[in-house]
Amino acid sequence: MTNPKITSFGEFIKTQREQKGWTQTEFGAKIGINSSAVSRIENGTKQLSSKKLRTLAQVFEIEISKISELYFAHKFAKEMIEYNCPESTLTVAEQALRYIKAKSSKQLKWDTL
């Protein structure tokens, strides 16, 4: 999977689906949604449920971590635009992520005692 110029998660799905030679109907059947939903996801008017990410990774034979990375990056970017957040929000989010991971790690250690 080498396509760094993907501009949306829907375009990523469309590109991967077309590379496999599947119609929207065939692809939808593989992941459990109808072709109308596939069309809306590919054109960006509907978001794929995060519950489908593991299935999507299996169908496309791509690591779940890569699928999740693309999915959430697009989701976060859309929300940042919707709420008019500055790009510096990403730096703050990275700091928050490190804090939450550290706190979770410490909590795990306490839970195992």
GROMACS .gro file of N, CA, C and O in nm:
model
  452
    1MET      N    1   0.084  -0.118   0.000
    1MET     CA    2   0.000   0.000   0.000
    1MET      C    3   0.088   0.123   0.000
    1MET      O    4   0.141   0.161   0.102
    2THR      N    5   0.107   0.183  -0.114
    2THR     CA    6   0.185   0.305  -0.120
    2THR      C    7   0.105   0.409  -0.197
    2THR      O    8   0.100   0.409  -0.318
    3ASN      N    9   0.041   0.498  -0.125
    3ASN     CA   10  -0.037   0.602  -0.188
    3ASN      C   11  -0.046   0.722  -0.095
    3ASN      O   12  -0.151   0.750  -0.039
    4PRO      N   13   0.067   0.793  -0.074
    4PRO     CA   14   0.069   0.903   0.022
    4PRO      C   15  -0.013   1.024  -0.022
    4PRO      O   16  -0.033   1.115   0.054
    5LYS      N   17  -0.061   1.026  -0.147
    5LYS     CA   18  -0.136   1.142  -0.195
    5LYS      C   19  -0.286   1.131  -0.170
    5LYS      O   20  -0.362   1.212  -0.217
    6ILE      N   21  -0.330   1.029  -0.095
    6ILE     CA   22  -0.470   1.015  -0.061
    6ILE      C   23  -0.512   1.138   0.019
    6ILE      O   24  -0.445   1.177   0.113
    7THR      N   25  -0.623   1.197  -0.019
    7THR     CA   26  -0.666   1.318   0.051
    7THR      C   27  -0.781   1.294   0.147
    7THR      O   28  -0.813   1.380   0.224
    8SER      N   29  -0.843   1.177   0.142
    8SER     CA   30  -0.948   1.145   0.238
    8SER      C   31  -0.952   0.995   0.260
    8SER      O   32  -0.903   0.918   0.177
    9PHE      N   33  -1.013   0.955   0.369
    9PHE     CA   34  -1.025   0.814   0.398
    9PHE      C   35  -1.115   0.747   0.294
    9PHE      O   36  -1.091   0.634   0.253
   10GLY      N   37  -1.217   0.818   0.250
   10GLY     CA   38  -1.306   0.766   0.146
   10GLY      C   39  -1.232   0.739   0.016
   10GLY      O   40  -1.255   0.638  -0.051
   11GLU      N   41  -1.142   0.829  -0.021
   11GLU     CA   42  -1.061   0.809  -0.143
   11GLU      C   43  -0.968   0.690  -0.126
   11GLU      O   44  -0.945   0.615  -0.220
   12PHE      N   45  -0.915   0.673  -0.006
   12PHE     CA   46  -0.831   0.557   0.023
   12PHE      C   47  -0.910   0.429   0.000
   12PHE      O   48  -0.863   0.336  -0.066
   13ILE      N   49  -1.030   0.423   0.054
   13ILE     CA   50  -1.115   0.305   0.038
   13ILE      C   51  -1.143   0.280  -0.110
   13ILE      O   52  -1.131   0.167  -0.158
   14LYS      N   53  -1.179   0.385  -0.181
   14LYS     CA   54  -1.211   0.371  -0.324
   14LYS      C   55  -1.089   0.318  -0.401
   14LYS      O   56  -1.101   0.226  -0.483
   15THR      N   57  -0.973   0.374  -0.374
   15THR     CA   58  -0.851   0.332  -0.442
   15THR      C   59  -0.821   0.185  -0.414
   15THR      O   60  -0.792   0.108  -0.506
   16GLN      N   61  -0.830   0.147  -0.287
   16GLN     CA   62  -0.802   0.008  -0.250
   16GLN      C   63  -0.905  -0.087  -0.314
   16GLN      O   64  -0.869  -0.193  -0.365
   17ARG      N   65  -1.031  -0.047  -0.311
   17ARG     CA   66  -1.136  -0.130  -0.369
   17ARG      C   67  -1.115  -0.149  -0.519
   17ARG      O   68  -1.122  -0.260  -0.571
   18GLU      N   69  -1.083  -0.040  -0.588
   18GLU     CA   70  -1.061  -0.048  -0.733
   18GLU      C   71  -0.937  -0.132  -0.766
   18GLU      O   72  -0.937  -0.204  -0.865
   19GLN      N   73  -0.833  -0.122  -0.683
   19GLN     CA   74  -0.713  -0.204  -0.706
   19GLN      C   75  -0.744  -0.353  -0.693
   19GLN      O   76  -0.682  -0.436  -0.759
   20LYS      N   77  -0.842  -0.386  -0.610
   20LYS     CA   78  -0.884  -0.525  -0.595
   20LYS      C   79  -0.979  -0.567  -0.707
   20LYS      O   80  -1.010  -0.685  -0.720
   21GLY      N   81  -1.029  -0.469  -0.784
   21GLY     CA   82  -1.121  -0.500  -0.893
   21GLY      C   83  -1.264  -0.526  -0.848
   21GLY      O   84  -1.341  -0.589  -0.920
   22TRP      N   85  -1.299  -0.474  -0.730
   22TRP     CA   86  -1.433  -0.498  -0.677
   22TRP      C   87  -1.527  -0.383  -0.708
   22TRP      O   88  -1.487  -0.266  -0.704
   23THR      N   89  -1.652  -0.416  -0.734
   23THR     CA   90  -1.755  -0.312  -0.746
   23THR      C   91  -1.791  -0.266  -0.604
   23THR      O   92  -1.753  -0.332  -0.506
   24GLN      N   93  -1.865  -0.158  -0.595
   24GLN     CA   94  -1.909  -0.112  -0.463
   24GLN      C   95  -1.998  -0.217  -0.397
   24GLN      O   96  -1.991  -0.237  -0.276
   25THR      N   97  -2.078  -0.285  -0.476
   25THR     CA   98  -2.166  -0.390  -0.423
   25THR      C   99  -2.085  -0.507  -0.369
   25THR      O  100  -2.111  -0.556  -0.257
   26GLU      N  101  -1.984  -0.550  -0.444
   26GLU     CA  102  -1.899  -0.661  -0.399
   26GLU      C  103  -1.824  -0.625  -0.271
   26GLU      O  104  -1.818  -0.702  -0.176
   27PHE      N  105  -1.768  -0.505  -0.272
   27PHE     CA  106  -1.693  -0.459  -0.155
   27PHE      C  107  -1.785  -0.447  -0.034
   27PHE      O  108  -1.752  -0.491   0.077
   28GLY      N  109  -1.902  -0.386  -0.054
   28GLY     CA  110  -1.998  -0.370   0.056
   28GLY      C  111  -2.035  -0.503   0.119
   28GLY      O  112  -2.045  -0.515   0.241
   29ALA      N  113  -2.054  -0.605   0.034
   29ALA     CA  114  -2.088  -0.738   0.085
   29ALA      C  115  -1.974  -0.794   0.171
   29ALA      O  116  -2.000  -0.863   0.270
   30LYS      N  117  -1.852  -0.763   0.136
   30LYS     CA  118  -1.737  -0.815   0.211
   30LYS      C  119  -1.725  -0.753   0.350
   30LYS      O  120  -1.677  -0.817   0.443
   31ILE      N  121  -1.768  -0.626   0.362
   31ILE     CA  122  -1.755  -0.561   0.493
   31ILE      C  123  -1.889  -0.541   0.564
   31ILE      O  124  -1.894  -0.487   0.674
   32GLY      N  125  -1.998  -0.584   0.500
   32GLY     CA  126  -2.128  -0.582   0.566
   32GLY      C  127  -2.204  -0.452   0.558
   32GLY      O  128  -2.276  -0.417   0.652
   33ILE      N  129  -2.188  -0.378   0.448
   33ILE     CA  130  -2.269  -0.257   0.426
   33ILE      C  131  -2.321  -0.258   0.282
   33ILE      O  132  -2.267  -0.329   0.198
   34ASN      N  133  -2.424  -0.179   0.254
   34ASN     CA  134  -2.478  -0.178   0.119
   34ASN      C  135  -2.400  -0.086   0.027
   34ASN      O  136  -2.321  -0.002   0.073
   35SER      N  137  -2.422  -0.100  -0.103
   35SER     CA  138  -2.345  -0.023  -0.202
   35SER      C  139  -2.371   0.126  -0.192
   35SER      O  140  -2.283   0.207  -0.221
   36SER      N  141  -2.490   0.164  -0.150
   36SER     CA  142  -2.521   0.307  -0.132
   36SER      C  143  -2.433   0.367  -0.023
   36SER      O  144  -2.380   0.477  -0.037
   37ALA      N  145  -2.415   0.293   0.087
   37ALA     CA  146  -2.328   0.339   0.196
   37ALA      C  147  -2.183   0.347   0.149
   37ALA      O  148  -2.112   0.442   0.181
   38VAL      N  149  -2.141   0.248   0.070
   38VAL     CA  150  -2.005   0.250   0.016
   38VAL      C  151  -1.985   0.377  -0.067
   38VAL      O  152  -1.885   0.447  -0.052
   39SER      N  153  -2.080   0.408  -0.152
   39SER     CA  154  -2.071   0.527  -0.237
   39SER      C  155  -2.059   0.654  -0.152
   39SER      O  156  -1.975   0.740  -0.179
   40ARG      N  157  -2.142   0.665  -0.050
   40ARG     CA  158  -2.139   0.784   0.036
   40ARG      C  159  -2.007   0.793   0.114
   40ARG      O  160  -1.954   0.902   0.135
   41ILE      N  161  -1.954   0.679   0.157
   41ILE     CA  162  -1.826   0.678   0.228
   41ILE      C  163  -1.715   0.723   0.134
   41ILE      O  164  -1.631   0.805   0.170
   42GLU      N  165  -1.716   0.669   0.012
   42GLU     CA  166  -1.611   0.703  -0.083
   42GLU      C  167  -1.616   0.850  -0.125
   42GLU      O  168  -1.511   0.910  -0.150
   43ASN      N  169  -1.736   0.908  -0.132
   43ASN     CA  170  -1.742   1.049  -0.172
   43ASN      C  171  -1.742   1.145  -0.053
   43ASN      O  172  -1.752   1.266  -0.070
   44GLY      N  173  -1.728   1.091   0.067
   44GLY     CA  174  -1.708   1.175   0.185
   44GLY      C  175  -1.833   1.227   0.252
   44GLY      O  176  -1.824   1.310   0.342
   45THR      N  177  -1.951   1.181   0.213
   45THR     CA  178  -2.074   1.230   0.277
   45THR      C  179  -2.118   1.142   0.394
   45THR      O  180  -2.211   1.175   0.464
   46LYS      N  181  -2.049   1.031   0.414
   46LYS     CA  182  -2.077   0.940   0.526
   46LYS      C  183  -1.944   0.888   0.577
   46LYS      O  184  -1.852   0.867   0.499
   47GLN      N  185  -1.937   0.867   0.708
   47GLN     CA  186  -1.815   0.812   0.766
   47GLN      C  187  -1.834   0.664   0.795
   47GLN      O  188  -1.938   0.624   0.848
   48LEU      N  189  -1.735   0.586   0.762
   48LEU     CA  190  -1.736   0.445   0.795
   48LEU      C  191  -1.733   0.431   0.946
   48LEU      O  192  -1.661   0.504   1.014
   49SER      N  193  -1.809   0.338   1.000
   49SER     CA  194  -1.807   0.313   1.143
   49SER      C  195  -1.670   0.260   1.185
   49SER      O  196  -1.614   0.173   1.117
   50SER      N  197  -1.620   0.309   1.296
   50SER     CA  198  -1.490   0.261   1.345
   50SER      C  199  -1.496   0.112   1.379
   50SER      O  200  -1.394   0.045   1.381
   51LYS      N  201  -1.615   0.059   1.400
   51LYS     CA  202  -1.632  -0.084   1.428
   51LYS      C  203  -1.595  -0.170   1.307
   51LYS      O  204  -1.571  -0.289   1.321
   52LYS      N  205  -1.591  -0.109   1.189
   52LYS     CA  206  -1.560  -0.182   1.066
   52LYS      C  207  -1.411  -0.181   1.032
   52LYS      O  208  -1.370  -0.242   0.934
   53LEU      N  209  -1.329  -0.115   1.111
   53LEU     CA  210  -1.188  -0.101   1.076
   53LEU      C  211  -1.114  -0.235   1.071
   53LEU      O  212  -1.035  -0.259   0.980
   54ARG      N  213  -1.140  -0.322   1.165
   54ARG     CA  214  -1.072  -0.453   1.166
   54ARG      C  215  -1.112  -0.533   1.042
   54ARG      O  216  -1.027  -0.593   0.976
   55THR      N  217  -1.241  -0.532   1.008
   55THR     CA  218  -1.288  -0.601   0.889
   55THR      C  219  -1.224  -0.541   0.765
   55THR      O  220  -1.180  -0.614   0.675
   56LEU      N  221  -1.217  -0.409   0.759
   56LEU     CA  222  -1.156  -0.340   0.645
   56LEU      C  223  -1.010  -0.382   0.629
   56LEU      O  224  -0.964  -0.410   0.518
   57ALA      N  225  -0.938  -0.388   0.739
   57ALA     CA  226  -0.797  -0.429   0.735
   57ALA      C  227  -0.784  -0.571   0.682
   57ALA      O  228  -0.696  -0.599   0.599
   58GLN      N  229  -0.871  -0.659   0.726
   58GLN     CA  230  -0.866  -0.798   0.679
   58GLN      C  231  -0.899  -0.807   0.531
   58GLN      O  232  -0.829  -0.876   0.456
   59VAL      N  233  -1.001  -0.737   0.488
   59VAL     CA  234  -1.044  -0.742   0.347
   59VAL      C  235  -0.936  -0.686   0.255
   59VAL      O  236  -0.908  -0.742   0.149
   60PHE      N  237  -0.874  -0.576   0.296
   60PHE     CA  238  -0.770  -0.514   0.213
   60PHE      C  239  -0.632  -0.575   0.237
   60PHE      O  240  -0.536  -0.539   0.170
   61GLU      N  241  -0.621  -0.662   0.337
   61GLU     CA  242  -0.494  -0.723   0.374
   61GLU      C  243  -0.389  -0.617   0.408
   61GLU      O  244  -0.276  -0.617   0.358
   62ILE      N  245  -0.430  -0.527   0.495
   62ILE     CA  246  -0.346  -0.417   0.542
   62ILE      C  247  -0.350  -0.421   0.696
   62ILE      O  248  -0.452  -0.452   0.755
   63GLU      N  249  -0.238  -0.390   0.758
   63GLU     CA  250  -0.232  -0.391   0.904
   63GLU      C  251  -0.337  -0.297   0.964
   63GLU      O  252  -0.357  -0.187   0.915
   64ILE      N  253  -0.401  -0.343   1.071
   64ILE     CA  254  -0.503  -0.263   1.138
   64ILE      C  255  -0.446  -0.129   1.186
   64ILE      O  256  -0.514  -0.027   1.184
   65SER      N  257  -0.319  -0.127   1.224
   65SER     CA  258  -0.259  -0.001   1.271
   65SER      C  259  -0.257   0.103   1.160
   65SER      O  260  -0.280   0.222   1.185
   66LYS      N  261  -0.230   0.061   1.037
   66LYS     CA  262  -0.226   0.155   0.925
   66LYS      C  263  -0.367   0.205   0.892
   66LYS      O  264  -0.388   0.324   0.867
   67ILE      N  265  -0.464   0.113   0.893
   67ILE     CA  266  -0.604   0.151   0.867
   67ILE      C  267  -0.650   0.250   0.974
   67ILE      O  268  -0.710   0.354   0.943
   68SER      N  269  -0.622   0.220   1.099
   68SER     CA  270  -0.661   0.308   1.210
   68SER      C  271  -0.595   0.444   1.198
   68SER      O  272  -0.659   0.547   1.222
   69GLU      N  273  -0.467   0.444   1.162
   69GLU     CA  274  -0.394   0.570   1.147
   69GLU      C  275  -0.461   0.659   1.043
   69GLU      O  276  -0.487   0.777   1.067
   70LEU      N  277  -0.491   0.603   0.929
   70LEU     CA  278  -0.556   0.680   0.822
   70LEU      C  279  -0.695   0.726   0.863
   70LEU      O  280  -0.734   0.841   0.840
   71TYR      N  281  -0.771   0.636   0.923
   71TYR     CA  282  -0.910   0.665   0.963
   71TYR      C  283  -0.913   0.781   1.063
   71TYR      O  284  -0.985   0.879   1.044
   72PHE      N  285  -0.836   0.767   1.171
   72PHE     CA  286  -0.842   0.868   1.276
   72PHE      C  287  -0.775   0.998   1.236
   72PHE      O  288  -0.819   1.106   1.277
   73ALA      N  289  -0.671   0.993   1.154
   73ALA     CA  290  -0.610   1.116   1.105
   73ALA      C  291  -0.712   1.197   1.026
   73ALA      O  292  -0.724   1.320   1.045
   74HIS      N  293  -0.787   1.130   0.940
   74HIS     CA  294  -0.889   1.200   0.862
   74HIS      C  295  -1.001   1.252   0.952
   74HIS      O  296  -1.046   1.366   0.938
   75LYS      N  297  -1.043   1.169   1.046
   75LYS     CA  298  -1.150   1.209   1.138
   75LYS      C  299  -1.109   1.332   1.220
   75LYS      O  300  -1.184   1.428   1.232
   76PHE      N  301  -0.987   1.329   1.275
   76PHE     CA  302  -0.939   1.440   1.356
   76PHE      C  303  -0.926   1.567   1.271
   76PHE      O  304  -0.961   1.676   1.315
   77ALA      N  305  -0.875   1.553   1.150
   77ALA     CA  306  -0.858   1.669   1.062
   77ALA      C  307  -0.994   1.733   1.032
   77ALA      O  308  -1.007   1.856   1.036
   78LYS      N  309  -1.094   1.651   1.002
   78LYS     CA  310  -1.228   1.705   0.974
   78LYS      C  311  -1.285   1.778   1.095
   78LYS      O  312  -1.344   1.884   1.082
   79GLU      N  313  -1.266   1.720   1.214
   79GLU     CA  314  -1.317   1.784   1.334
   79GLU      C  315  -1.242   1.913   1.366
   79GLU      O  316  -1.302   2.010   1.412
   80MET      N  317  -1.112   1.915   1.339
   80MET     CA  318  -1.036   2.038   1.360
   80MET      C  319  -1.088   2.149   1.270
   80MET      O  320  -1.100   2.264   1.313
   81ILE      N  321  -1.120   2.115   1.148
   81ILE     CA  322  -1.174   2.214   1.055
   81ILE      C  323  -1.312   2.259   1.101
   81ILE      O  324  -1.343   2.379   1.104
   82GLU      N  325  -1.395   2.162   1.139
   82GLU     CA  326  -1.531   2.194   1.184
   82GLU      C  327  -1.532   2.290   1.302
   82GLU      O  328  -1.613   2.381   1.310
   83TYR      N  329  -1.437   2.271   1.395
   83TYR     CA  330  -1.432   2.355   1.514
   83TYR      C  331  -1.330   2.467   1.504
   83TYR      O  332  -1.301   2.534   1.603
   84ASN      N  333  -1.276   2.487   1.383
   84ASN     CA  334  -1.183   2.596   1.356
   84ASN      C  335  -1.062   2.595   1.451
   84ASN      O  336  -1.022   2.699   1.503
   85CYS      N  337  -1.006   2.477   1.472
   85CYS     CA  338  -0.890   2.462   1.561
   85CYS      C  339  -0.761   2.496   1.485
   85CYS      O  340  -0.747   2.460   1.369
   86PRO      N  341  -0.668   2.561   1.552
   86PRO     CA  342  -0.539   2.587   1.487
   86PRO      C  343  -0.458   2.457   1.479
   86PRO      O  344  -0.484   2.361   1.553
   87GLU      N  345  -0.362   2.453   1.389
   87GLU     CA  346  -0.278   2.334   1.374
   87GLU      C  347  -0.200   2.301   1.501
   87GLU      O  348  -0.163   2.187   1.524
   88SER      N  349  -0.179   2.401   1.585
   88SER     CA  350  -0.107   2.376   1.711
   88SER      C  351  -0.184   2.279   1.800
   88SER      O  352  -0.127   2.222   1.893
   89THR      N  353  -0.311   2.259   1.771
   89THR     CA  354  -0.392   2.161   1.845
   89THR      C  355  -0.328   2.023   1.838
   89THR      O  356  -0.335   1.945   1.933
   90LEU      N  357  -0.265   1.992   1.726
   90LEU     CA  358  -0.201   1.862   1.709
   90LEU      C  359  -0.086   1.844   1.809
   90LEU      O  360  -0.067   1.735   1.863
   91THR      N  361  -0.011   1.949   1.834
   91THR     CA  362   0.098   1.943   1.931
   91THR      C  363   0.043   1.919   2.071
   91THR      O  364   0.094   1.836   2.146
   92VAL      N  365  -0.063   1.990   2.104
   92VAL     CA  366  -0.127   1.973   2.235
   92VAL      C  367  -0.183   1.831   2.246
   92VAL      O  368  -0.171   1.767   2.351
   93ALA      N  369  -0.241   1.780   2.138
   93ALA     CA  370  -0.296   1.644   2.138
   93ALA      C  371  -0.185   1.541   2.160
   93ALA      O  372  -0.205   1.443   2.232
   94GLU      N  373  -0.068   1.563   2.100
   94GLU     CA  374   0.044   1.470   2.121
   94GLU      C  375   0.086   1.469   2.268
   94GLU      O  376   0.113   1.363   2.325
   95GLN      N  377   0.089   1.587   2.329
   95GLN     CA  378   0.125   1.596   2.471
   95GLN      C  379   0.020   1.525   2.557
   95GLN      O  380   0.054   1.451   2.650
   96ALA      N  381  -0.106   1.544   2.523
   96ALA     CA  382  -0.214   1.478   2.597
   96ALA      C  383  -0.206   1.327   2.582
   96ALA      O  384  -0.227   1.252   2.677
   97LEU      N  385  -0.173   1.283   2.463
   97LEU     CA  386  -0.159   1.139   2.437
   97LEU      C  387  -0.049   1.079   2.523
   97LEU      O  388  -0.067   0.974   2.585
   98ARG      N  389   0.066   1.146   2.529
   98ARG     CA  390   0.176   1.097   2.611
   98ARG      C  391   0.135   1.091   2.760
   98ARG      O  392   0.166   0.995   2.830
   99TYR      N  393   0.065   1.194   2.805
   99TYR     CA  394   0.020   1.198   2.943
   99TYR      C  395  -0.077   1.083   2.972
   99TYR      O  396  -0.062   1.011   3.071
  100ILE      N  397  -0.174   1.063   2.885
  100ILE     CA  398  -0.274   0.957   2.906
  100ILE      C  399  -0.209   0.819   2.901
  100ILE      O  400  -0.241   0.733   2.983
  101LYS      N  401  -0.117   0.799   2.808
  101LYS     CA  402  -0.047   0.670   2.800
  101LYS      C  403   0.033   0.645   2.928
  101LYS      O  404   0.032   0.534   2.981
  102ALA      N  405   0.103   0.746   2.976
  102ALA     CA  406   0.183   0.730   3.098
  102ALA      C  407   0.093   0.701   3.217
  102ALA      O  408   0.123   0.613   3.298
  103LYS      N  409  -0.016   0.771   3.226
  103LYS     CA  410  -0.110   0.751   3.337
  103LYS      C  411  -0.171   0.611   3.329
  103LYS      O  412  -0.183   0.544   3.430
  104SER      N  413  -0.207   0.568   3.209
  104SER     CA  414  -0.264   0.434   3.191
  104SER      C  415  -0.163   0.327   3.227
  104SER      O  416  -0.197   0.225   3.287
  105SER      N  417  -0.038   0.349   3.189
  105SER     CA  418   0.067   0.253   3.220
  105SER      C  419   0.086   0.240   3.370
  105SER      O  420   0.099   0.130   3.424
  106LYS      N  421   0.086   0.352   3.439
  106LYS     CA  422   0.100   0.350   3.586
  106LYS      C  423  -0.020   0.280   3.647
  106LYS      O  424  -0.005   0.201   3.740
  107GLN      N  425  -0.140   0.305   3.596
  107GLN     CA  426  -0.260   0.243   3.650
  107GLN      C  427  -0.256   0.092   3.629
  107GLN      O  428  -0.292   0.016   3.717
  108LEU      N  429  -0.205   0.050   3.513
  108LEU     CA  430  -0.192  -0.094   3.487
  108LEU      C  431  -0.099  -0.159   3.589
  108LEU      O  432  -0.127  -0.269   3.637
  109LYS      N  433   0.011  -0.091   3.621
  109LYS     CA  434   0.106  -0.145   3.717
  109LYS      C  435   0.040  -0.160   3.853
  109LYS      O  436   0.058  -0.258   3.924
  110TRP      N  437  -0.040  -0.061   3.894
  110TRP     CA  438  -0.107  -0.066   4.023
  110TRP      C  439  -0.212  -0.177   4.025
  110TRP      O  440  -0.229  -0.245   4.124
  111ASP      N  441  -0.279  -0.197   3.914
  111ASP     CA  442  -0.383  -0.299   3.906
  111ASP      C  443  -0.329  -0.441   3.914
  111ASP      O  444  -0.399  -0.533   3.953
  112THR      N  445  -0.204  -0.459   3.875
  112THR     CA  446  -0.145  -0.593   3.874
  112THR      C  447  -0.077  -0.628   4.007
  112THR      O  448  -0.029  -0.739   4.023
  113LEU      N  449  -0.071  -0.535   4.098
  113LEU     CA  450  -0.009  -0.563   4.230
  113LEU      C  451  -0.100  -0.645   4.317
  113LEU      O  452  -0.213  -0.648   4.315
   0.00000   0.00000   0.00000
